[in-house]
Amino acid sequence: MKNETAAALWSACLEIVRKTTSNDVFEQWFLPTRGIAMQGNVLTVEIPDKSYYDYIESHSADVLREALDTVMGHDSRLRYSIAKKSQLKAPVQVAVKAEKPRFSPQLNTSYTFSQLVDGASNHTALSAARTIALSPGKTAFNPIFIYGGVGLGKTHLAQAIGNDILTRYPDSRVLYVPSEKFIQQYVDAYAQDRRNDFINFYQNIDTLIIDDVQFFSGKKGSQEVFFHIFNHLHQNGKQLVLTADRTPVDMRDITDRLLSRFKWGLTVKLDVPDFEHRLRILEEKLRREDINDIPHDVVAYIAKTVNTNVRELEGVVNSLIMHSTIVRRDITLELAVEVVSQFIKTSRRELTLDYIKSVVCETMGVEPALLESSSRRGEIVRARQVAMYFAKTLTQNYSLQQIGSYIAGRDHSTVIHSCKTISNLIDTDKKFKMRIDEIKLKLLSA
Ligand code: ADP
Ligand code: MG
C-alpha cells in the first residue's frame, strides 16, 4: 500500500536526519511526524501543526534535503499536511524550499579541451583524456593519473575530461573535488557520525575527479575511505581521474594499497612546454583576447624567457594586456622586459661586457679581435658602436669610461657618440632597427 511506502521512506529520511540532529530537537520536531502518502515523486508528511513546518523549514531544510536526496533521489519533493485532529483550516502544502539544484559537478566550465593548446609537453595526456571522455570507465585508462609541476595544466585537463563527458552524457554524475575538500568533508562527516552517508554519496558518482591527491599524504582516515570508494567505483565501471604534482612512486605517507590503485590505469605526465609550444600558447591567448598588434619579437621574447609554466605565461600576457588597454602603453620589447621581470623570480643575470661583445660580434659577423683593434672599416666601426650602445642601455654597473676602454680602448666621448649614432639609426632605418631588436632579444634572453 502507498501509505506503507510513504511511512517507510519517511522513516528512512528520519534516520539520516537523526544523525545530525540533537536528541531533544529530534524528539520534539521530527518524532511526531509521519509519512502518509507517496504520489509520483511527492512524499506527504503529516505534522501536528504549522509550527512544525516553520521549525523544520527554517532549521533543518538542508539536512532534510540531503536525506531526501539520499533516500528518494534529487527530484523528490516534500509536502506537509497538518493532522486532522488539530483545529486545521486548509492543510499547509508547500514544497521544500531549499530544493537543491540538480547534482552539481563543481566544474569550471571554461576548462575545456578546446582551450588547451596541444603540443609535445601534453600531447599524450591530452589524447588519453579525449579517449576517456568518449567512453568514461570503459577504457583501460582507469584511473588516469595526471602528474606534473605547478601551472602545467593538470587541473584544466582533469576538468576538461569532466566537461566533455557532460556534453556527451548530460545525465551522468560527474564530480570534481580537490583532495583537500574531500579530506575536509570526510573529517566533518566522521565527526558527525555520517561516515556512511559520505561513502554512499561518493559511491554514486559516475566520474570522480580528484585533484592534487598528494595531499592525501599522512591522512590515514581519508586514504582508507578513498580506498573503498575507489574500489567500488572501479568495480562498477566508473571513471576515476586523479592528478598530483608527482608520480605515485614519489608519493609519501600514502599506503601501498592505495598507491598501487593509482597505478592501475594510465599514468601520464605534463611537461614544461618547449619554446615552440609556449609560442603557440601565447599566440592563442593573444588571439582569444583579440590582441594582434604585439610585435613578433616581443611574443618570442616572452616565450623564450618565461620558461617555467603556463600559468606564468598567462600572467605575463594578462599584465601586458592590462598595460596596453588601461595604461595605453604600446607593447614594446621594453615593456615586455619590465613585465617579465616581475614574473620571473630568479632575476636575469647581469649582462657582462664580454657577453655583449661576443653576441654583437656573432650576430654582426665580426671577428672579436677586430672589434678591439683600431680598424676603421665600416662594419667594424658599426659593430663597435652597437656593442657600446648595448653596454650603455642594458647594463647599470659600468661607467662610460669603463665601457669605452673595455670594448675597444676608446674614451667616454666615443661611447656617447656611438649611442647617439645608433639611436638615430634605429629611428630612421627600419631594417637596422630589426637587426638591433634581434641582438637585443638574444642579449635579454640569456
Ligand atoms: P596545474 O593544475 O597543473 O597547476 P592549471 O590547470 O591550473 O595547472 O593551469 C594553469 C593555467 O594554465 C590555467 O589557466 C590553464 O588554463 C593554462 N594552461 C595550462 N596548459 C595549457 C595549454 N596547453 N594551453 C593553454 N592553456 C593552458
Ligand atoms: Mg591544479
XYZ file of C-alpha atoms and ligand atoms in Angstrom:
474
model
C 0.000 0.000 0.000
C 1.047 3.542 -0.735
C 0.859 4.570 2.885
C 3.308 1.940 3.975
C 5.763 3.034 1.342
C 5.393 6.610 2.468
C 5.882 5.692 6.087
C 8.962 3.626 5.312
C 10.545 6.298 3.139
C 9.956 8.967 5.721
C 11.405 6.758 8.458
C 14.495 6.254 6.349
C 14.820 10.005 5.933
C 14.388 10.500 9.650
C 17.149 8.021 10.366
C 19.517 10.229 8.390
C 18.222 13.396 9.999
C 18.622 11.867 13.432
C 22.371 11.516 12.944
C 22.951 15.218 12.553
C 20.325 16.469 14.951
C 20.382 16.672 18.720
C 18.134 14.259 20.568
C 15.943 16.985 22.017
C 15.289 18.596 18.686
C 14.699 15.292 17.025
C 12.205 14.170 19.609
C 10.362 17.426 19.691
C 10.152 18.247 15.995
C 10.645 15.088 13.986
C 9.376 12.198 16.021
C 5.761 13.398 15.952
C 5.758 13.432 12.116
C 4.953 10.574 9.753
C 4.878 9.822 6.085
C 1.295 9.346 4.955
C 1.270 9.348 1.167
C 3.509 8.955 -1.795
C 2.385 10.261 -5.148
C 4.796 10.358 -8.023
C 7.852 11.967 -6.508
C 5.945 13.803 -3.786
C 6.026 12.499 -0.268
C 3.360 13.859 2.061
C 4.305 14.173 5.687
C 1.833 14.724 8.411
C 2.719 17.229 11.108
C 0.759 18.099 14.264
C 0.534 21.815 13.451
C 2.085 24.570 11.356
C 4.845 25.298 13.892
C 6.458 22.017 12.836
C 6.606 23.169 9.280
C 8.097 26.508 10.386
C 10.697 24.914 12.570
C 11.772 22.215 10.148
C 11.982 24.529 7.176
C 13.934 27.197 8.986
C 16.305 24.963 10.935
C 16.663 21.683 9.136
C 15.877 22.254 5.473
C 19.396 21.395 4.307
C 19.688 18.243 6.332
C 16.289 17.178 5.201
C 17.033 17.853 1.568
C 20.129 15.722 1.812
C 18.172 12.950 3.423
C 15.558 13.122 0.661
C 18.298 13.063 -1.971
C 19.816 10.006 -0.417
C 16.624 8.108 0.141
C 14.485 9.133 -2.827
C 16.682 10.984 -5.297
C 17.131 14.579 -6.324
C 13.784 15.274 -7.870
C 11.808 14.199 -4.845
C 9.533 16.716 -3.142
C 8.039 17.046 0.262
C 4.538 18.191 1.109
C 3.332 18.918 4.621
C -0.110 18.120 5.790
C -1.433 19.173 9.161
C -3.026 16.353 11.095
C -6.837 16.320 11.034
C -7.399 16.248 14.768
C -5.916 19.721 15.246
C -8.284 22.605 14.503
C -6.948 22.985 10.986
C -8.397 25.050 8.216
C -6.638 24.275 4.971
C -3.606 21.987 5.008
C -0.342 23.792 4.503
C 1.061 22.377 1.330
C 4.446 23.632 0.448
C 7.300 22.048 -1.368
C 10.599 22.045 0.482
C 12.020 25.492 -0.037
C 15.637 24.520 -0.175
C 15.250 22.400 -3.244
C 18.767 21.815 -4.393
C 19.696 22.241 -7.993
C 20.452 19.078 -9.883
C 23.638 17.327 -8.974
C 26.377 19.928 -9.209
C 29.610 18.716 -10.816
C 31.665 21.620 -9.375
C 33.425 22.088 -12.690
C 34.787 25.293 -14.116
C 33.075 25.231 -17.499
C 35.790 27.257 -19.178
C 38.293 24.437 -18.668
C 37.624 22.631 -21.926
C 39.741 20.621 -24.349
C 39.419 23.316 -26.970
C 41.132 25.835 -24.693
C 44.187 23.616 -24.343
C 46.914 24.132 -26.903
C 48.222 20.750 -27.983
C 51.986 20.234 -28.046
C 54.813 17.857 -27.222
C 54.527 18.544 -23.488
C 50.900 17.481 -23.165
C 50.076 15.518 -26.297
C 49.930 12.049 -24.750
C 47.932 13.223 -21.767
C 45.545 15.158 -23.962
C 44.802 12.296 -26.311
C 44.303 9.857 -23.443
C 41.954 12.354 -21.811
C 39.937 12.724 -25.001
C 39.685 8.959 -25.337
C 38.379 8.658 -21.789
C 35.762 11.329 -22.361
C 34.362 9.330 -25.290
C 33.613 6.339 -23.097
C 34.278 7.033 -19.439
C 35.009 3.957 -17.360
C 35.163 1.788 -20.451
C 38.789 2.250 -21.455
C 41.975 0.819 -19.987
C 42.788 4.314 -18.739
C 41.119 3.886 -15.384
C 42.196 5.635 -13.368
C 44.012 8.208 -15.421
C 46.720 9.625 -13.198
C 47.907 13.015 -14.468
C 51.023 14.415 -12.864
C 53.364 17.348 -13.379
C 54.646 20.552 -11.804
C 52.589 23.592 -10.879
C 50.852 25.558 -13.580
C 51.244 22.949 -16.292
C 47.532 22.314 -16.823
C 46.660 19.369 -14.581
C 43.529 20.939 -13.155
C 42.496 22.252 -16.543
C 42.935 18.876 -18.232
C 41.188 16.932 -15.470
C 38.221 19.293 -15.588
C 38.165 19.218 -19.377
C 37.524 15.478 -19.142
C 34.567 16.162 -16.862
C 33.175 18.948 -19.013
C 33.484 16.885 -22.161
C 31.771 13.889 -20.559
C 28.870 16.114 -19.532
C 28.371 17.352 -23.067
C 28.138 13.746 -24.226
C 26.305 12.288 -21.254
C 24.403 15.167 -19.640
C 22.764 12.911 -17.082
C 25.896 11.315 -15.781
C 27.113 12.289 -12.364
C 30.477 13.929 -12.793
C 32.129 15.399 -9.734
C 35.288 17.453 -9.459
C 36.755 17.749 -5.997
C 40.151 18.971 -4.828
C 41.590 16.390 -2.460
C 41.738 18.919 0.393
C 37.995 19.389 0.105
C 37.407 15.660 0.028
C 39.514 15.297 3.160
C 37.671 18.095 4.945
C 34.277 16.664 4.024
C 35.354 13.330 5.351
C 36.636 14.784 8.610
C 33.326 16.598 9.081
C 31.259 13.549 8.215
C 33.276 11.453 10.604
C 32.837 13.956 13.438
C 29.087 13.985 12.856
C 28.862 10.234 12.635
C 27.896 10.430 8.960
C 30.703 8.352 7.545
C 28.321 6.044 5.711
C 26.447 8.903 4.088
C 29.735 10.265 2.903
C 30.720 6.956 1.381
C 27.285 6.468 -0.172
C 27.439 9.857 -1.760
C 30.803 9.212 -3.408
C 29.927 5.685 -4.441
C 27.094 7.092 -6.511
C 29.337 9.132 -8.782
C 29.951 8.134 -12.402
C 33.128 10.132 -12.997
C 35.073 11.171 -9.954
C 37.843 13.711 -10.482
C 40.136 14.229 -7.521
C 42.711 16.982 -7.895
C 46.105 17.025 -6.178
C 45.953 13.644 -4.475
C 49.415 14.244 -2.994
C 47.524 15.975 -0.183
C 46.256 12.581 0.966
C 49.748 12.175 2.340
C 49.594 11.280 6.026
C 45.780 11.430 6.111
C 45.091 7.851 7.115
C 41.328 8.019 7.553
C 40.777 9.776 4.254
C 43.036 7.315 2.459
C 41.119 4.438 3.919
C 37.756 5.811 2.914
C 39.000 6.783 -0.529
C 40.375 3.288 -0.966
C 36.885 1.860 -0.516
C 35.275 4.445 -2.738
C 37.908 3.848 -5.394
C 37.349 0.096 -5.363
C 33.599 0.445 -5.510
C 33.676 2.860 -8.424
C 36.319 0.924 -10.315
C 34.492 -2.361 -9.920
C 31.344 -0.743 -11.222
C 32.974 0.626 -14.332
C 33.007 4.229 -13.144
C 35.755 6.579 -14.241
C 38.417 7.947 -11.916
C 40.560 10.931 -12.812
C 43.402 11.795 -10.458
C 46.040 14.492 -10.555
C 49.163 15.048 -8.490
C 52.355 17.022 -8.505
C 54.442 13.832 -8.646
C 54.309 10.183 -9.683
C 52.697 7.578 -7.465
C 56.199 6.215 -6.836
C 57.315 9.522 -5.367
C 54.332 9.929 -3.054
C 54.977 9.873 0.636
C 52.887 8.605 3.513
C 50.262 7.037 1.339
C 49.506 3.370 1.866
C 50.870 0.944 -0.685
C 47.485 -0.487 -1.489
C 46.187 2.948 -2.451
C 49.333 3.769 -4.414
C 49.021 0.521 -6.325
C 45.465 1.551 -7.293
C 46.798 4.845 -8.608
C 48.976 2.860 -10.997
C 46.260 0.540 -12.259
C 45.334 2.566 -15.293
C 47.397 5.107 -17.139
C 49.965 7.440 -15.639
C 50.698 10.461 -17.810
C 52.985 13.394 -17.336
C 52.521 17.035 -18.212
C 55.882 18.587 -19.052
C 57.005 22.160 -19.282
C 56.118 23.190 -22.846
C 59.101 23.782 -25.099
C 59.769 27.142 -26.731
C 57.733 26.446 -29.838
C 54.765 25.225 -27.794
C 54.969 28.223 -25.475
C 54.946 30.460 -28.507
C 51.745 28.850 -29.769
C 50.112 29.051 -26.349
C 50.932 32.755 -26.215
C 49.679 33.402 -29.723
C 46.480 31.557 -28.953
C 45.877 33.541 -25.772
C 46.514 36.831 -27.537
C 44.252 35.839 -30.396
C 41.487 34.996 -27.938
C 41.888 38.423 -26.344
C 41.713 39.952 -29.779
C 45.180 41.418 -29.482
C 47.044 41.315 -32.749
C 49.363 44.258 -32.570
C 52.102 42.846 -30.388
C 55.305 42.660 -32.419
C 56.526 39.158 -33.017
C 59.857 39.745 -31.292
C 58.027 40.655 -28.112
C 55.998 37.469 -28.190
C 59.149 35.495 -28.923
C 60.955 37.201 -26.064
C 58.205 36.214 -23.623
C 58.085 32.649 -24.894
C 61.814 32.387 -24.549
C 62.224 33.851 -21.078
C 59.066 32.638 -19.356
C 60.055 29.004 -19.446
C 58.638 27.897 -16.122
C 54.975 27.102 -16.659
C 51.806 28.108 -18.444
C 50.340 29.958 -15.506
C 53.249 32.392 -15.556
C 52.925 32.803 -19.307
C 49.304 33.746 -18.744
C 50.311 36.134 -16.001
C 52.670 37.960 -18.308
C 50.079 38.132 -21.074
C 47.433 39.484 -18.728
C 49.790 42.064 -17.374
C 50.764 43.178 -20.874
C 47.128 43.424 -21.873
C 46.480 45.470 -18.758
C 49.253 47.866 -19.711
C 48.083 48.227 -23.268
C 44.373 48.627 -22.556
C 44.336 50.521 -19.301
C 47.558 52.440 -19.215
C 47.518 52.628 -23.016
C 51.161 51.891 -23.385
C 52.412 50.410 -26.608
C 53.510 46.854 -26.124
C 57.188 47.120 -26.862
C 60.105 44.919 -26.041
C 60.992 47.286 -23.183
C 57.565 46.923 -21.651
C 57.726 43.153 -22.055
C 61.103 43.062 -20.332
C 59.689 45.097 -17.474
C 56.623 42.893 -17.108
C 58.533 39.645 -17.401
C 60.956 40.724 -14.711
C 58.016 40.946 -12.326
C 57.132 37.343 -13.015
C 60.415 35.548 -13.275
C 61.607 35.146 -9.762
C 65.206 34.276 -10.459
C 66.400 37.632 -11.712
C 68.137 37.749 -15.021
C 71.860 37.620 -14.576
C 73.576 40.914 -15.105
C 74.950 41.224 -18.598
C 78.724 41.370 -18.771
C 80.617 43.450 -21.289
C 82.270 40.281 -22.540
C 78.927 38.725 -23.239
C 77.676 41.808 -25.069
C 80.812 41.868 -27.195
C 80.503 38.216 -28.110
C 76.817 38.398 -29.017
C 77.282 41.526 -31.107
C 80.254 40.059 -32.956
C 78.472 36.811 -33.599
C 75.273 38.436 -34.849
C 77.032 41.040 -36.973
C 79.643 38.648 -38.306
C 82.685 40.460 -36.955
C 85.860 38.936 -35.518
C 86.111 39.841 -31.794
C 89.779 40.689 -32.272
C 88.864 43.235 -34.952
C 86.301 44.863 -32.705
C 89.080 45.631 -30.245
C 91.507 46.734 -32.939
C 91.864 50.206 -34.370
C 90.313 49.185 -37.694
C 88.184 51.911 -39.315
C 86.339 49.532 -41.604
C 82.653 50.406 -41.793
C 81.095 47.203 -40.475
C 83.630 47.012 -37.663
C 83.037 50.584 -36.566
C 79.306 49.893 -36.614
C 79.637 46.714 -34.538
C 81.771 48.610 -32.029
C 79.073 51.296 -31.781
C 76.360 48.694 -31.322
C 78.296 46.978 -28.537
C 78.766 50.307 -26.780
C 75.116 51.191 -27.246
C 74.009 47.962 -25.563
C 76.602 48.257 -22.827
C 75.180 51.698 -22.079
C 71.470 50.856 -22.370
C 71.316 47.336 -20.937
C 73.708 47.473 -18.001
C 73.930 49.606 -14.917
C 77.239 48.671 -13.397
C 79.685 50.278 -15.802
C 80.720 53.883 -16.264
C 81.052 55.334 -19.768
C 84.779 55.298 -19.221
C 84.805 51.585 -18.399
C 82.596 50.747 -21.360
C 84.769 52.691 -23.771
C 88.048 51.319 -22.620
C 86.870 47.738 -22.222
C 85.122 47.406 -25.549
C 87.721 48.924 -27.783
C 90.142 51.041 -25.820
C 88.157 54.204 -26.509
C 87.183 57.033 -24.171
C 83.803 58.044 -22.810
C 83.074 60.584 -25.554
C 83.280 57.805 -28.149
C 80.661 55.904 -26.165
C 78.349 58.924 -26.097
C 78.823 59.487 -29.792
C 78.194 55.791 -30.560
C 74.971 55.761 -28.594
C 73.699 58.840 -30.449
C 74.545 57.344 -33.817
C 72.818 54.057 -33.055
C 69.729 55.786 -31.639
C 69.438 57.872 -34.781
C 69.763 54.833 -36.992
C 67.103 52.990 -35.002
C 64.732 55.910 -35.544
C 65.407 56.265 -39.230
C 66.342 52.848 -40.606
C 63.723 50.136 -40.247
C 65.988 47.346 -41.346
C 68.663 48.424 -38.935
C 66.154 48.566 -36.102
C 65.157 44.985 -36.813
C 68.746 43.852 -36.541
C 69.142 45.735 -33.276
C 65.979 44.147 -31.895
C 67.275 40.756 -32.854
C 70.510 41.318 -30.934
C 68.628 42.771 -28.018
C 66.406 39.725 -27.884
C 69.446 37.492 -27.775
C 71.024 39.517 -25.008
C 67.890 39.708 -22.905
C 67.039 36.048 -23.258
C 70.375 34.974 -21.898
P 48.075 22.959 -12.570
O 46.793 22.391 -12.091
O 48.953 21.932 -13.216
O 48.805 23.752 -11.551
P 46.349 24.579 -14.211
O 45.483 23.536 -14.800
O 45.781 25.399 -13.124
O 47.753 23.967 -13.745
O 46.848 25.516 -15.400
C 47.396 26.804 -15.195
C 46.885 27.725 -16.255
O 47.491 27.431 -17.497
C 45.394 27.609 -16.462
O 44.835 28.881 -16.637
C 45.262 26.807 -17.748
O 44.104 27.180 -18.465
C 46.517 27.195 -18.502
N 47.038 26.145 -19.377
C 47.722 25.059 -18.993
N 48.102 24.316 -20.044
C 47.646 24.947 -21.138
C 47.724 24.685 -22.556
N 48.326 23.594 -23.041
N 47.142 25.566 -23.390
C 46.524 26.654 -22.901
N 46.420 26.960 -21.611
C 46.969 26.127 -20.721
Mg 45.947 22.424 -10.159
